[in-house]
PDB file of C-alpha atoms in Angstrom:
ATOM      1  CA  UNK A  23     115.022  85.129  96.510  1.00 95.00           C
ATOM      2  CA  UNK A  24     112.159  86.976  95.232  1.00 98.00           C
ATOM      3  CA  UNK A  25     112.858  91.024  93.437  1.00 98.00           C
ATOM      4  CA  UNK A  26     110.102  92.974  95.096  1.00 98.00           C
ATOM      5  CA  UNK A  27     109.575  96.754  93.118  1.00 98.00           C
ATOM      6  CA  UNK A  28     106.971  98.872  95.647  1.00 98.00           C
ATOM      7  CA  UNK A  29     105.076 101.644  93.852  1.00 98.00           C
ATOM      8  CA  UNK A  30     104.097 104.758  95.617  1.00 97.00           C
ATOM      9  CA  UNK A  31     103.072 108.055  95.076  1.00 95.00           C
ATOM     10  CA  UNK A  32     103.164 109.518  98.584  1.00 93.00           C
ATOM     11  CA  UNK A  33     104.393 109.132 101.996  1.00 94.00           C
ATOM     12  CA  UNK A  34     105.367 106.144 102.156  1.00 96.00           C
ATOM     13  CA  UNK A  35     104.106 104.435 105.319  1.00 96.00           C
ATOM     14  CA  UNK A  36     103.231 100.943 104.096  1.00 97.00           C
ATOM     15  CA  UNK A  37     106.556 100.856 102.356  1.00 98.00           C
ATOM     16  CA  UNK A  38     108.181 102.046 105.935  1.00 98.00           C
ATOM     17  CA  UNK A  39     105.953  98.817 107.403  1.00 98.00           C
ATOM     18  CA  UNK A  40     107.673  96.457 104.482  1.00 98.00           C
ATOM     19  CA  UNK A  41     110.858  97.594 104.951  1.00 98.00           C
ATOM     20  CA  UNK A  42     110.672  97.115 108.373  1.00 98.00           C
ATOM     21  CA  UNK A  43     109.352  93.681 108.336  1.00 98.00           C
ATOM     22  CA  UNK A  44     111.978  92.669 105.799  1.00 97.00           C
ATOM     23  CA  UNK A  45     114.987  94.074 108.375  1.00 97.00           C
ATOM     24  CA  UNK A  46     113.032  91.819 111.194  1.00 98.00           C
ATOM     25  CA  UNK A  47     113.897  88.798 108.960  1.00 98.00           C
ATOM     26  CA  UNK A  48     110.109  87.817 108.347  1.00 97.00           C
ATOM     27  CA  UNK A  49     110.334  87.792 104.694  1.00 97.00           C
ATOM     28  CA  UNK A  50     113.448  85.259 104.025  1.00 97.00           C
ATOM     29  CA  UNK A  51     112.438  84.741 100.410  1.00 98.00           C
ATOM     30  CA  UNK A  52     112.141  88.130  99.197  1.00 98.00           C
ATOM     31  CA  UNK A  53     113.513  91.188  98.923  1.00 98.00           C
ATOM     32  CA  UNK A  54     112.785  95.007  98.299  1.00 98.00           C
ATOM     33  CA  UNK A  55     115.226  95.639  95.459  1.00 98.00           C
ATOM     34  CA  UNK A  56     113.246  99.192  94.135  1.00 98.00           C
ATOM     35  CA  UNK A  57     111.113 101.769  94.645  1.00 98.00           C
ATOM     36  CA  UNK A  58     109.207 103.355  92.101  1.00 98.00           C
ATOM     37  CA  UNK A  59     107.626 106.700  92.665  1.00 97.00           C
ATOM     38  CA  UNK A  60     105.164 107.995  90.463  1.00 95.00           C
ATOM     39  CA  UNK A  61     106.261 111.658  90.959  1.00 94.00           C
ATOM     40  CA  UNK A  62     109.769 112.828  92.372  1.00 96.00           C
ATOM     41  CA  UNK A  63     110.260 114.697  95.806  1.00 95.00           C
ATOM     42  CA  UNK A  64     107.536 112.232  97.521  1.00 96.00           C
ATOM     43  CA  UNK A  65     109.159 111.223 101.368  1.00 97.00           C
ATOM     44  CA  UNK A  66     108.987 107.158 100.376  1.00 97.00           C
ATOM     45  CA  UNK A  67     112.018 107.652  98.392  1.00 98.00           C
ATOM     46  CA  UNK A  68     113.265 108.988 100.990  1.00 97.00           C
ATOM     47  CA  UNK A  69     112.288 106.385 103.252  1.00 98.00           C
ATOM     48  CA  UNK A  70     113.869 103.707 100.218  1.00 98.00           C
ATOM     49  CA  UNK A  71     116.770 105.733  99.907  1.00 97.00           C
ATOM     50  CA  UNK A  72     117.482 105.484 104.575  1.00 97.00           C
ATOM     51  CA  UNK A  73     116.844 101.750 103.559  1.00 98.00           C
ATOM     52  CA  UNK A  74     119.418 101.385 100.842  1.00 98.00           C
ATOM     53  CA  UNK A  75     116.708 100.920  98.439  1.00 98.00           C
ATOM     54  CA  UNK A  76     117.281 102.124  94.361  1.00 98.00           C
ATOM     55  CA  UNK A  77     114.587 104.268  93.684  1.00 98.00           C
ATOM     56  CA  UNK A  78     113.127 105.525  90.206  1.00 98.00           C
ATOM     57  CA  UNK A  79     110.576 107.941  89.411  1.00 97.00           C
ATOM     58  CA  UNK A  80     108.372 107.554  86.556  1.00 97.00           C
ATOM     59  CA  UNK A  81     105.884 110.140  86.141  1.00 95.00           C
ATOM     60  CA  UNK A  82     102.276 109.457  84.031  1.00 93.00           C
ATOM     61  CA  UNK A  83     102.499 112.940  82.662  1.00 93.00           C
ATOM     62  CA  UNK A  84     105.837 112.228  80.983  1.00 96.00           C
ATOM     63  CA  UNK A  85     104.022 110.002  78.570  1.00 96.00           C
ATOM     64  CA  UNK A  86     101.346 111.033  75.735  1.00 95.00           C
ATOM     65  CA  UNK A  87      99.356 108.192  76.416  1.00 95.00           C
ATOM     66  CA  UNK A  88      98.921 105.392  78.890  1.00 94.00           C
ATOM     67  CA  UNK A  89     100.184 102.787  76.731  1.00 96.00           C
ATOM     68  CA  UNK A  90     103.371 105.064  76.692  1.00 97.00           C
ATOM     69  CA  UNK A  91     103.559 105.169  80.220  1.00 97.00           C
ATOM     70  CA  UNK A  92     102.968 101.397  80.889  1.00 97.00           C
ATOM     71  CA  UNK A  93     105.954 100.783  78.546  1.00 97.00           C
ATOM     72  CA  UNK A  94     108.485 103.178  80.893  1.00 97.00           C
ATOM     73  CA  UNK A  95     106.607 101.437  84.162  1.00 98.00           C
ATOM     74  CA  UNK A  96     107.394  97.606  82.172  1.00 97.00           C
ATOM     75  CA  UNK A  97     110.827  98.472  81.343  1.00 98.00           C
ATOM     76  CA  UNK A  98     111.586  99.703  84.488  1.00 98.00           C
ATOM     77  CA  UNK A  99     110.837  96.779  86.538  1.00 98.00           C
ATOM     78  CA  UNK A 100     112.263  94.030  83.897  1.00 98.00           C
ATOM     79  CA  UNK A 101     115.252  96.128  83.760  1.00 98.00           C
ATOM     80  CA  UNK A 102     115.530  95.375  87.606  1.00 98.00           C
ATOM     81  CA  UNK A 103     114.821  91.635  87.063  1.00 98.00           C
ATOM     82  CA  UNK A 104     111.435  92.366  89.550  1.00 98.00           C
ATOM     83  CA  UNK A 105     109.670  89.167  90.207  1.00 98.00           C
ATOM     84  CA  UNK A 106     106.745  90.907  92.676  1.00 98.00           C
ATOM     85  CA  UNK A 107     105.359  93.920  92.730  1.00 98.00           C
ATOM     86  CA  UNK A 108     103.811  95.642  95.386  1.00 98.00           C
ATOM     87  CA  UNK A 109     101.036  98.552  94.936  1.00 97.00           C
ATOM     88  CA  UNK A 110     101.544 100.766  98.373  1.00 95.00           C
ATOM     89  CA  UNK A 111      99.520 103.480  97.638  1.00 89.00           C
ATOM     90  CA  UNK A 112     100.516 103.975  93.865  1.00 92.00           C
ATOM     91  CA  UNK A 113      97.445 106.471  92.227  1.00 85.00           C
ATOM     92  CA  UNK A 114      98.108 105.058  88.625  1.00 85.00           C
ATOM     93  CA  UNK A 115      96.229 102.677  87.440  1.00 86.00           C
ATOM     94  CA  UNK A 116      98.425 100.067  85.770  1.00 94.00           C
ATOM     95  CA  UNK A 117      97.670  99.040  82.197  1.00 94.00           C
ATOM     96  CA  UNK A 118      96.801  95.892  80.675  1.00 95.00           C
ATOM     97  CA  UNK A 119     100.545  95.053  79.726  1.00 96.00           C
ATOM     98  CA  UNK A 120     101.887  95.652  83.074  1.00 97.00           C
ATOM     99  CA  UNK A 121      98.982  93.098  84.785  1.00 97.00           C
ATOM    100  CA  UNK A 122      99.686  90.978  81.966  1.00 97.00           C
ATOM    101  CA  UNK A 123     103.413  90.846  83.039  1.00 97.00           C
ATOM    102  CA  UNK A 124     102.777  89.810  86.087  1.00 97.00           C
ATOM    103  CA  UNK A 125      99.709  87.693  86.330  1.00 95.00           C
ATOM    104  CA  UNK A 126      99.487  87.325  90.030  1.00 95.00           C
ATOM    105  CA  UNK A 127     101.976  88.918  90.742  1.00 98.00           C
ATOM    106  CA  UNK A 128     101.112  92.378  91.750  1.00 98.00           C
ATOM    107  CA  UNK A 129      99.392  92.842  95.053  1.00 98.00           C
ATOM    108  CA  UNK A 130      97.801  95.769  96.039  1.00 97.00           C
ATOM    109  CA  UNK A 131      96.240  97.247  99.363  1.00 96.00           C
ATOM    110  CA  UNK A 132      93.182  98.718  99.868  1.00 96.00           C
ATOM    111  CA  UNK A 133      91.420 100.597 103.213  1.00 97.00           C
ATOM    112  CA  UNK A 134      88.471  98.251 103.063  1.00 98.00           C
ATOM    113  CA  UNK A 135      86.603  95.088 103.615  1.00 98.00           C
ATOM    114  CA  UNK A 136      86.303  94.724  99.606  1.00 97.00           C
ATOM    115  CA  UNK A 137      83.982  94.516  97.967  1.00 97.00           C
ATOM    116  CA  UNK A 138      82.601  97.564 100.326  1.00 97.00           C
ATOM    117  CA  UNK A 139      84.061 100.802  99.379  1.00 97.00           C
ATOM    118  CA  UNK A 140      86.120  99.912  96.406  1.00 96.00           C
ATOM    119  CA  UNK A 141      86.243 100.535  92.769  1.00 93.00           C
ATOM    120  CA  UNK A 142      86.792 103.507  90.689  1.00 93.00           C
ATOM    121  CA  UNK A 143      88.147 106.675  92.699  1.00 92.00           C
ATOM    122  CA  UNK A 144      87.804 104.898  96.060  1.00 94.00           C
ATOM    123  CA  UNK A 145      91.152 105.420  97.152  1.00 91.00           C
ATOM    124  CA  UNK A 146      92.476 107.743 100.239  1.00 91.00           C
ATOM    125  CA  UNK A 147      90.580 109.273 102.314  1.00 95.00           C
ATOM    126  CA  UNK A 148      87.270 109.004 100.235  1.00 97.00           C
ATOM    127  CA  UNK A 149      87.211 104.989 101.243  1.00 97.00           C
ATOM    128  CA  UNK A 150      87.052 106.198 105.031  1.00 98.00           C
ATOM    129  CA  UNK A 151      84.561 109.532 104.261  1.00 98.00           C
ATOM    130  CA  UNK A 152      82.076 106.945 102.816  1.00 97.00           C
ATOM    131  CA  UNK A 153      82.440 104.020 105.301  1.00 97.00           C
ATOM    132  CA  UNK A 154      81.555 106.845 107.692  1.00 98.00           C
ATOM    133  CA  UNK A 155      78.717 108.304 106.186  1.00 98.00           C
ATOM    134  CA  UNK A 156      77.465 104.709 105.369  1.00 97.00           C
ATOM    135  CA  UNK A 157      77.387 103.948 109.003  1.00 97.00           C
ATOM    136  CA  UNK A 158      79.354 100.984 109.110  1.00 98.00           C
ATOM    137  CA  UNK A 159      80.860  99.741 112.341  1.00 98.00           C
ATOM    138  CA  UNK A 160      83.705  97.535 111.193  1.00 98.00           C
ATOM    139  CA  UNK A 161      85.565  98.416 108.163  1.00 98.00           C
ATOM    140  CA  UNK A 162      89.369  97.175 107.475  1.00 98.00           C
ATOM    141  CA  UNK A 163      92.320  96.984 104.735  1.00 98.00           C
ATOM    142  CA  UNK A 164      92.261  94.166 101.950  1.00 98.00           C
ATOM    143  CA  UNK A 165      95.228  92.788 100.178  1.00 98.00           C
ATOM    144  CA  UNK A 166      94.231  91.228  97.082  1.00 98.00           C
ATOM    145  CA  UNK A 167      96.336  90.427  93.754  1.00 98.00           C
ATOM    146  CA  UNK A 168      95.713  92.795  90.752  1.00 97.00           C
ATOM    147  CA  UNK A 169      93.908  92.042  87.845  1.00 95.00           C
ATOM    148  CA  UNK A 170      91.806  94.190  85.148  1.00 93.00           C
ATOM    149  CA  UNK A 171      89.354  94.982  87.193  1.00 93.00           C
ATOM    150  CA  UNK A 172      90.086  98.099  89.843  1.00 92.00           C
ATOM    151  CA  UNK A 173      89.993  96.445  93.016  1.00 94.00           C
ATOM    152  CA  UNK A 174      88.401  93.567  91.413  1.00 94.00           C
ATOM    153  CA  UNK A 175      91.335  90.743  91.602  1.00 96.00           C
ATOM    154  CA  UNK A 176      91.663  87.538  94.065  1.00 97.00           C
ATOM    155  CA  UNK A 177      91.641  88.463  97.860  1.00 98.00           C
ATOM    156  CA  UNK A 178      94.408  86.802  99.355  1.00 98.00           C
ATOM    157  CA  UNK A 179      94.058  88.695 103.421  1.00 98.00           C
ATOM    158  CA  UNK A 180      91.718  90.727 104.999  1.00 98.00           C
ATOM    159  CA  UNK A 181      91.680  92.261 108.645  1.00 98.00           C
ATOM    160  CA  UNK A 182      88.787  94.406 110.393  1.00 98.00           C
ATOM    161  CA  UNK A 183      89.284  97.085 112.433  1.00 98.00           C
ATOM    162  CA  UNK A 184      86.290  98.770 114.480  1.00 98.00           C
ATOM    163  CA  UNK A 185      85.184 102.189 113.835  1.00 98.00           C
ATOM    164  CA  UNK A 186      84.695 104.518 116.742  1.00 98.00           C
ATOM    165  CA  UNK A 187      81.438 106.858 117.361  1.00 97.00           C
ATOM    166  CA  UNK A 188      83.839 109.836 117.317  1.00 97.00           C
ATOM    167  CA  UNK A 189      86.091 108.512 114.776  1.00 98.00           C
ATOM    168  CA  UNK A 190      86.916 111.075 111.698  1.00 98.00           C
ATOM    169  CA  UNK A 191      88.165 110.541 107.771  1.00 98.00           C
ATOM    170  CA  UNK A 192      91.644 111.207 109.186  1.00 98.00           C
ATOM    171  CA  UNK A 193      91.082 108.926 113.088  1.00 98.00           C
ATOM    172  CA  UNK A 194      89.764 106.055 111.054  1.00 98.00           C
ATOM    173  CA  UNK A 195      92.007 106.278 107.996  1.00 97.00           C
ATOM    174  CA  UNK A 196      95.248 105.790 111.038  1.00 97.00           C
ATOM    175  CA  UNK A 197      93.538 103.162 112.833  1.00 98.00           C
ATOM    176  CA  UNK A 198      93.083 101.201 109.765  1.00 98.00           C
ATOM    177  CA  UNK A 199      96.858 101.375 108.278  1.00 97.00           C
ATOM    178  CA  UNK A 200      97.880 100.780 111.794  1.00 97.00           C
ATOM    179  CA  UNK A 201      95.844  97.813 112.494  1.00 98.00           C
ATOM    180  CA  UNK A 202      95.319  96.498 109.685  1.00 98.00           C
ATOM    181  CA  UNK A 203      97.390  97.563 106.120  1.00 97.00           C
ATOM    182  CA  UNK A 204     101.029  97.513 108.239  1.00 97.00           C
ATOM    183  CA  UNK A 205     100.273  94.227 109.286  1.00 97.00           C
ATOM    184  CA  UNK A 206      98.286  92.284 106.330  1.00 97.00           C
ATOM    185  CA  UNK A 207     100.624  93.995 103.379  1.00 97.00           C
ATOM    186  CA  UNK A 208     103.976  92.587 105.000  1.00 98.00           C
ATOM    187  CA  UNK A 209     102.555  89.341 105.305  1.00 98.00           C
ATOM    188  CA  UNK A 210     100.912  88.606 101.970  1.00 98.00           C
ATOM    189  CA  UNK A 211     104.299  89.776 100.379  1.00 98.00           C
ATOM    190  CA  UNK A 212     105.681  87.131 102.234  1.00 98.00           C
ATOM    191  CA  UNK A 213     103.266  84.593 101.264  1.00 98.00           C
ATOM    192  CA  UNK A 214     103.951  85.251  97.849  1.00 98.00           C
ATOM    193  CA  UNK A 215     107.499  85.067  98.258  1.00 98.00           C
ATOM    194  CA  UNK A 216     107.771  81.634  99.733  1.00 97.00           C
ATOM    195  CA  UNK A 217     104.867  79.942  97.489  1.00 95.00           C
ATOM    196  CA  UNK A 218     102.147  80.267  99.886  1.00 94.00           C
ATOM    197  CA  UNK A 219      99.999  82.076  97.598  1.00 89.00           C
TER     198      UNK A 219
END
């Protein structure tokens, strides 16, 4: 049985979607063991916490530098035994020890089709503002594994999802984590967990 740590820094919804995939019994060799927020008073922990789920909070601007705060991130998932870990909207960026840790072993989501839309300070709603203004008509969520390079490591699933005429930032940015990130993130975790990837 696989230790699965999910880092988040916000609401929580694609840990809600793991969570709730794990209590449907379609992830028999793993398990969400901890949540790790990267500030405190965010709603996933208390979405972990209506799960049973330990939580821990460790914030980047307790740390002078990065290498400080990759130490606290390392230590906190060894200390938990974690065997996967899951990036579910986490903003900070992981450092070469913590990759190095866990060499494919950390997955990560992201709102597009990569490699469209991705890379340095893509993330949130800027992904969906640009797919828009680039005119795209399908876009979609990517799991891939985590490497050095920001959204640069091995895809392992992709779905597309069509974007409306009339679709917003905030229409498009729903119809993608439903569609697509709620489904694909469960069941790449669960690939990972029973060897499949």
């Amino acid at each position: 049985m696989m230790k699965i740590a999910v880092l988040v820094s916000g609401g929580g919804t694609n840990l809600q979607a793991i969570l709730e995939s794990e209590r449907r019994g379609e992830n028999p060799n793993g398990r969400v063991t901890l949540v790790v927020a990267s500030k405190p008073g965010v709603y996933a922990l208390e979405r972990a916490a209506n799960f049973g789920v330990e939580t821990a909070v460790v914030r980047r601007k307790d740390y002078e530098t990065s290498e400080a705060f990759d130490a606290a991130l390392l230590e906190t998932l060894q200390s938990h035994g974690i065997d996967l870990v899951v990036l579910a909207g986490f903003l900070s960026v992981l450092g070469p020890s913590v990759i190095a840790a866990y060499p494919n072993r950390i997955l990560n989501v992201h709102p597009s089709l990569i490699p469209s839309f991705c890379g340095p300070g893509y993330y949130g709603l800027r992904v969906h503002e640009e797919a828009l203004k680039r005119g795209v008509k399908v876009t979609g969520a990517t799991v891939h594994f985590v490497n050095e390079i920001c959204d640069g490591g091995p895809i392992l699933l992709q779905k597309a999802v069509d974007v409306k005429p009339d679709d917003t930032p905030q229409t498009l940015q729903k119809r993608v984590m439903e569609e697509a990130e709620w489904k694909l993130l469960p069941r790449a975790i669960a690939m990972v967990c029973s060897g499949e990837a």
